[in-house]
Coordinates of C-alpha atoms in Angstrom, one line a residue:
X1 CA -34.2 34.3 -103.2
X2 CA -31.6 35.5 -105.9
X3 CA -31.9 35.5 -109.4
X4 CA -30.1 35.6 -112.3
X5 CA -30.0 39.1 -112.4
X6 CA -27.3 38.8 -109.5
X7 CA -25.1 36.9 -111.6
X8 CA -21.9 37.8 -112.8
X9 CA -20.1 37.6 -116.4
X10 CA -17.7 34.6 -116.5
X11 CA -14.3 35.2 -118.5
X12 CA -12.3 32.9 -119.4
X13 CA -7.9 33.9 -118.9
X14 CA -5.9 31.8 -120.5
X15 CA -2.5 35.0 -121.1
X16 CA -3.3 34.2 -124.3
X17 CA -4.5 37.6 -126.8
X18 CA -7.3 36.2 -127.5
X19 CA -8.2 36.0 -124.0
X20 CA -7.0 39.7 -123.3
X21 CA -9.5 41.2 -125.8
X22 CA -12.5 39.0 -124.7
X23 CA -11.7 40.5 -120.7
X24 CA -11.9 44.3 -122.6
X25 CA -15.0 43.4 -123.9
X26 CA -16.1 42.0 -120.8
X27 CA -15.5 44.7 -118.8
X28 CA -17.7 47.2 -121.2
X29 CA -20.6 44.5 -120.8
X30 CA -20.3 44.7 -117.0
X31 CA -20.6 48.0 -117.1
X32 CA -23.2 47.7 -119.4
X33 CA -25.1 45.5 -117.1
X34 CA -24.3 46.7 -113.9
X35 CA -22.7 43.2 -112.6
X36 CA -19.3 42.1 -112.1
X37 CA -16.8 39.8 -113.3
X38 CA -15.9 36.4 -112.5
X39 CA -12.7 35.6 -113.9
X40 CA -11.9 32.2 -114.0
X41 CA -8.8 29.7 -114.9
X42 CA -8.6 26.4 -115.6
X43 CA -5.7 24.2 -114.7
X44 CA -5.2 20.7 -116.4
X45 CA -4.1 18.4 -114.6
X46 CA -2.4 16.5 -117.5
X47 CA -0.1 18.6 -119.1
X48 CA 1.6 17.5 -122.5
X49 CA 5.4 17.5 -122.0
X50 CA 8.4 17.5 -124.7
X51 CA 11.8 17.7 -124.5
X52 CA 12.3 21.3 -124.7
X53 CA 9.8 21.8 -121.7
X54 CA 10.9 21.9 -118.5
X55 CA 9.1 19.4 -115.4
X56 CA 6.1 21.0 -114.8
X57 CA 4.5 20.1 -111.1
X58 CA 0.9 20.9 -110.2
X59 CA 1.8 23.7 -107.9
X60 CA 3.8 25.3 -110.8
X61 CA 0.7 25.6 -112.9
X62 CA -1.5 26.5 -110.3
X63 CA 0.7 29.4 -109.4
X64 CA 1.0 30.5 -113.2
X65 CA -3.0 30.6 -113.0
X66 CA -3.1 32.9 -110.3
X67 CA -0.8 35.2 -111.5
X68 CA -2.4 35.3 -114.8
X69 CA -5.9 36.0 -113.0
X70 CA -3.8 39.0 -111.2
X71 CA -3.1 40.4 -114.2
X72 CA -6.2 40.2 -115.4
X73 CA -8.0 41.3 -112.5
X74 CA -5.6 44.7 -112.7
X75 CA -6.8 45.2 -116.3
X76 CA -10.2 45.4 -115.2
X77 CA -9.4 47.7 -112.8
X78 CA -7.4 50.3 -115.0
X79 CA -10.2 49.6 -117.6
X80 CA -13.3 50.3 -115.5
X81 CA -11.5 53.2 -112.6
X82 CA -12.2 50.2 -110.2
X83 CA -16.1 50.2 -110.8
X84 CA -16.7 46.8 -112.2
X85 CA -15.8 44.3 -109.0
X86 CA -14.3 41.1 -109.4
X87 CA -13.9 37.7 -108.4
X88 CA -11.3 35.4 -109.1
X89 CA -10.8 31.8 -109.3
X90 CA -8.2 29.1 -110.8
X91 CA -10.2 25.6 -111.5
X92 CA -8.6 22.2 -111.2
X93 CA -9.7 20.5 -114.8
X94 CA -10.3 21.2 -118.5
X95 CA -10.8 24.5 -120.2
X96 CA -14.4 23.5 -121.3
X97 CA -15.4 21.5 -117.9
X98 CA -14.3 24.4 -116.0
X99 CA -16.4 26.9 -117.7
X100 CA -18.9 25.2 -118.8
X101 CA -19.6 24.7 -114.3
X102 CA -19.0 27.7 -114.1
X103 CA -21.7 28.9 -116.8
X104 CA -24.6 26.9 -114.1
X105 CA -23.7 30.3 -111.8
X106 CA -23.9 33.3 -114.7
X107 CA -25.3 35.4 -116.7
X108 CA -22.6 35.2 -119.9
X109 CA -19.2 33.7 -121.0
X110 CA -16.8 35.8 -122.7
X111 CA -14.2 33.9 -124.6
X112 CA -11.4 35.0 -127.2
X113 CA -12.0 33.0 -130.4
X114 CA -9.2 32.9 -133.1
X115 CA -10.4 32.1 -136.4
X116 CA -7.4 29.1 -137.0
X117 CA -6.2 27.7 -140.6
X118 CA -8.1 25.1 -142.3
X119 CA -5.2 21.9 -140.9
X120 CA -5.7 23.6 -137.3
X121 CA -9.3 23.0 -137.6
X122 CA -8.8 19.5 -138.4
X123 CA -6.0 18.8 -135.9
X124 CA -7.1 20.3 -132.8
X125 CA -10.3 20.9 -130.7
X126 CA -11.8 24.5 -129.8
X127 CA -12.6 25.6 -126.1
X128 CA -15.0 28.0 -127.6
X129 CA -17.0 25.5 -129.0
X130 CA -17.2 22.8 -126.2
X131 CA -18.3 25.5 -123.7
X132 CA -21.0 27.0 -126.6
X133 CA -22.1 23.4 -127.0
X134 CA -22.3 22.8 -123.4
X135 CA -23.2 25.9 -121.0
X136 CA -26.3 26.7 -119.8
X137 CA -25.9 30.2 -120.0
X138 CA -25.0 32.0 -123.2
X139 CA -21.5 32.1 -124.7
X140 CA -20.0 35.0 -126.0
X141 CA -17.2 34.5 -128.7
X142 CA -15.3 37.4 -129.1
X143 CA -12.9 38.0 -132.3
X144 CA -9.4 38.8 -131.8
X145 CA -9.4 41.6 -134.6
X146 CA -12.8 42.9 -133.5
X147 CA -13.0 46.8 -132.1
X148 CA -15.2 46.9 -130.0
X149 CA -14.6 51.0 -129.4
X150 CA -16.2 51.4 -132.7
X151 CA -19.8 50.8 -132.3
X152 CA -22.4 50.8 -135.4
X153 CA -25.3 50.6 -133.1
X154 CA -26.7 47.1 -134.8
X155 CA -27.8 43.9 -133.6
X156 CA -28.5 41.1 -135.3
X157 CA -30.5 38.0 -134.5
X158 CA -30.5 34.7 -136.9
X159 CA -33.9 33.1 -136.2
X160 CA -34.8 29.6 -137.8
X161 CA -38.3 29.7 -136.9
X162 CA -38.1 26.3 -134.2
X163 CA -38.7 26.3 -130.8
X164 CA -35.6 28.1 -129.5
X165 CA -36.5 31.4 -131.9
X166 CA -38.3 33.2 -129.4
X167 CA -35.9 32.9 -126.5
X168 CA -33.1 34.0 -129.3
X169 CA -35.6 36.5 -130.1
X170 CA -36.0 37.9 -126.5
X171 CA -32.6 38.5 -125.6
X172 CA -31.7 40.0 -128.8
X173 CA -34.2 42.3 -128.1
X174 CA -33.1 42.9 -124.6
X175 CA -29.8 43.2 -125.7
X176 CA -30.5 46.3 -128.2
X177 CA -32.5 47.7 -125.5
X178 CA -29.6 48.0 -123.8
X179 CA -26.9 49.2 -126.3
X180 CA -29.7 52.1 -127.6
X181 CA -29.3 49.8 -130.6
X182 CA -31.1 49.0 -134.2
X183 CA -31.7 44.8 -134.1
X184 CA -32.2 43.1 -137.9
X185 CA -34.0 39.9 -137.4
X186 CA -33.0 37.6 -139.9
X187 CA -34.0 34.1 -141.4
X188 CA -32.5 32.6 -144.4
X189 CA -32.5 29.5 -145.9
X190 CA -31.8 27.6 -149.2
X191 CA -32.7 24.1 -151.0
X192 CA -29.9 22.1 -151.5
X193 CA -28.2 22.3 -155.0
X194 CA -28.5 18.7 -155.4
X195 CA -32.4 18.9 -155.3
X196 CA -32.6 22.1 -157.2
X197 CA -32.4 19.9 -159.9
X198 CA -34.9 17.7 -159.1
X199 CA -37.6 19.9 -158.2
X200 CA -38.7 23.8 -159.1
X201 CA -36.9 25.7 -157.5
X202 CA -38.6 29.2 -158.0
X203 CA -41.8 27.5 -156.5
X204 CA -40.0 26.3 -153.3
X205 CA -39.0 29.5 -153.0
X206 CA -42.2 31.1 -153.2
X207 CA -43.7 28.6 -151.1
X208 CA -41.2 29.0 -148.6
X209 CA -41.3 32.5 -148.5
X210 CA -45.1 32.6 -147.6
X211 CA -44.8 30.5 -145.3
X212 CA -42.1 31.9 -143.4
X213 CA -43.3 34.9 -143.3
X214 CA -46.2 33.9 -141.4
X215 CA -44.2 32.3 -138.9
X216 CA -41.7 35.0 -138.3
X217 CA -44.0 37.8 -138.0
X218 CA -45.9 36.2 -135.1
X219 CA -42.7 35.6 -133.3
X220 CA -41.3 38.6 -133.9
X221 CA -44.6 40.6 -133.0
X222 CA -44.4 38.9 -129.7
X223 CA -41.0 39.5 -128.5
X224 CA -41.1 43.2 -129.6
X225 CA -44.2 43.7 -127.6
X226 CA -42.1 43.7 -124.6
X227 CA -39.5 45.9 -125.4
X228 CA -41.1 48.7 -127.6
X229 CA -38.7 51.3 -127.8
X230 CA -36.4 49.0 -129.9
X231 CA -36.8 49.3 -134.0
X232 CA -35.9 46.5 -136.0
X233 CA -35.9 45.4 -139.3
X234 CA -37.1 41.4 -140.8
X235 CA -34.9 40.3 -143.3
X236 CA -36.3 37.3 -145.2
X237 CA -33.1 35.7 -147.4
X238 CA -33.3 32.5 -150.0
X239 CA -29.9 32.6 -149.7
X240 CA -26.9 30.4 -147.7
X241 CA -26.9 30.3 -144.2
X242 CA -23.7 31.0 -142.9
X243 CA -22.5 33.3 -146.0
X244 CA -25.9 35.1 -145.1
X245 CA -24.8 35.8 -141.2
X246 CA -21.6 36.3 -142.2
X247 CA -22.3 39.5 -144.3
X248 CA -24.9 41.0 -141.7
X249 CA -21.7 40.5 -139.3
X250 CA -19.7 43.0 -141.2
X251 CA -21.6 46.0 -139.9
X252 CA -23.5 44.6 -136.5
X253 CA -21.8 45.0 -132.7
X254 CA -23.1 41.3 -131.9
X255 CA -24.8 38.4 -133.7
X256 CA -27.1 36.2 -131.7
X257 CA -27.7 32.4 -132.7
X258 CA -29.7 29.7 -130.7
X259 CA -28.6 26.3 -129.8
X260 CA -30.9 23.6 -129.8
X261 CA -30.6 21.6 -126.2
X262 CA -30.2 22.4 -122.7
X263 CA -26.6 22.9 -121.6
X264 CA -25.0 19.4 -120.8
X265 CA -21.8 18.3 -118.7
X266 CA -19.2 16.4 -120.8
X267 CA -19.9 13.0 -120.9
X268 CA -17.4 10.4 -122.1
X269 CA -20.0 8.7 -123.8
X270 CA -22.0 10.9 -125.2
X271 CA -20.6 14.8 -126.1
X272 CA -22.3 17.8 -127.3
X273 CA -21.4 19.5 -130.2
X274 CA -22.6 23.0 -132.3
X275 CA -24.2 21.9 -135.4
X276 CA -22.2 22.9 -138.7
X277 CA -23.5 27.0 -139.1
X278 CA -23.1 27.9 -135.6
X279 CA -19.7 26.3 -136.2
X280 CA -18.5 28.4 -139.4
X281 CA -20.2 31.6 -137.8
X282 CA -18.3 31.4 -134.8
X283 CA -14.8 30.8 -137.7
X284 CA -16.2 33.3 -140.0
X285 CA -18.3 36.2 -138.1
X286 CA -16.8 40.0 -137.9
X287 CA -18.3 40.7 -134.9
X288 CA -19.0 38.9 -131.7
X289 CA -21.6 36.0 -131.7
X290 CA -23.4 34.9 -128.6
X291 CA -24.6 31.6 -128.8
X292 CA -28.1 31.8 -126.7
X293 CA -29.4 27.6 -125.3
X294 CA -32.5 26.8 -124.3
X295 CA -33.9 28.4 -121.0
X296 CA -32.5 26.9 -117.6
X297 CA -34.8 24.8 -115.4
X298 CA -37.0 27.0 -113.0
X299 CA -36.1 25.7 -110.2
X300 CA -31.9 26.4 -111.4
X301 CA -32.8 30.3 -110.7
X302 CA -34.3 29.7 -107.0
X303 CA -31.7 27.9 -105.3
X304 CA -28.4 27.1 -107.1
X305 CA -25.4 28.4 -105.0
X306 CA -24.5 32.3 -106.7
X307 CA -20.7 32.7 -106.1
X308 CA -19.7 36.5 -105.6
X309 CA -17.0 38.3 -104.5
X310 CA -18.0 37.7 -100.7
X311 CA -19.1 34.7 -101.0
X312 CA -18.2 31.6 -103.0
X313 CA -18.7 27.9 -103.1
X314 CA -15.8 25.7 -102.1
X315 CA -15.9 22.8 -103.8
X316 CA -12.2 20.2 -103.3
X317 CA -11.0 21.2 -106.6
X318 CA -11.7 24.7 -106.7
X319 CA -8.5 27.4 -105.4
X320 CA -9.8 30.5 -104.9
X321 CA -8.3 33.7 -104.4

């Protein structure tokens, strides 16, 4: 029986920069972990033409993919002295379908994340945020100004006190076990303006406060019982959400957020989305956020087919190489 410990990081190549950075980071975590990569392409199979562009046949694109993965799969060699193994694969299908099938197999996604103007946001969809809305696994969303050579040894995890807090919880502890890191455990929250007028708001507060802190401590005191070398710090905020995260982004190496759900294939009736902070952090965020879902179903871990680079599923739409 294999587990999830077998699995590898799933990076999504694109040739865009974006997509460059998020395979440097990559490599670093597979290091990190000890696991390899899966690199993986997606190839649409409807393709928007214009009249500049020239005809575009399936084989074309298909080709472009696996030279793109050969690029990338070069990088990770010169970036890792050929430690870090990899496997390669161009997908038949959208960006976010792709991945987000391929997530079912892994341990993480890596994806480059540009932060786009306010009429981009409106006008066009995000990859990043179907396959965080979507995978089963965690997503990583990596910022294309972010260094990650310059570590400041923090890690932050946004905790809202719900069911999915302790799973956020555990693997942001596990995570600054392994980076030798500090963790700040933070939970903020604010009345709206419209009822502040309404109702006292110093009394909210206060109420809030108490009980919060109730409610935080015992989580917190049971995920660090399992990982006791790890210090951390509670921060405890009557403040904005996302301008909250957002600031304890500045100085942190990653940021971990939860997602309400169990990862989801796109349906044409029914699609998942981020709610609106895990939306803005992902826009707004210094630092890499990982969007953690719910845990998979046991019986995923026991006997789901684990590609690798000897062996791999061959489903009619996949090309490997």
């Amino acid at each position: 029986m294999r587990t999830t410990s077998d699995w590898p990081i799933v990076v999504g190549i694109d040739g865009s920069p974006e997509a460059s950075h998020a395979l440097r980071y990559a490599v670093r975590e597979a290091e990190r972990q000890g696991c390899y990569l899966w690199l993986v392409n997606a190839i649409h199979e409807i393709v928007p033409l214009a009249p500049m562009w020239p005809l575009l046949t399936s084989d074309t694109l298909v080709d472009v993919g696996h030279e793109l993965l050969a690029e990338a799969q070069t990088v990770v060699e010169e970036l890792s002295s050929s430690r870090v193994s990899v496997r390669v694969q161009a997908a038949l299908g959208p960006a976010v379908d792709v991945l987000a099938a391929a997530g079912e197999h892994a341990r993480l996604i890596v994806l480059g994340h540009r932060s786009p103007a306010l009429m981009e946001r409106i006008f066009t969809g995000s990859t990043t945020f179907g396959v965080a809305a979507r995978a089963s696994c965690p997503v990583l969303s990596v910022p294309r100004d972010f260094d990650a050579d310059r570590e400041h040894g923090i890690v932050v995890a946004a905790v809202d006190g719900t069911e999915i807090s302790p799973h956020v919880l555990d693997r942001a502890f596990t995570i600054a076990a392994e980076r030798s890191a500090r963790l700040e455990i933070v939970h903020c929250w604010r009345l709206d303006p419209f009822y502040s007028y309404l109702i006292d708001e110093w009394s909210v507060q206060d109420e809030w406060r108490g009980h919060t802190s109730e409610v935080i401590d015992r989580l917190v005191e049971e995920a660090s019982s399992t990982h006791p070398s790890v210090s951390f710090e509670r921060w405890l905020e009557y403040a904005d959400v996302t301008d909250t995260l957002v600031r304890h982004s500045k100085d942190a190496d990653v940021l971990i957020l939860g997602r309400h759900g169990h990862g989801t294939r796109p349906s044409a009736l029914v699609a998942a989305v981020l709610g609106s902070v895990t939306r803005a952090v992902l826009h707004h965020a210094h630092c890499p956020v990982e969007v953690v879902p719910a845990p998979r179903p046991a019986e995923a871990h026991d006997e789901a087919p684990l590609p690798s680079p000897a062996r791999v599923p061959e489903p009619a739409d996949v090309i490997d190489t």
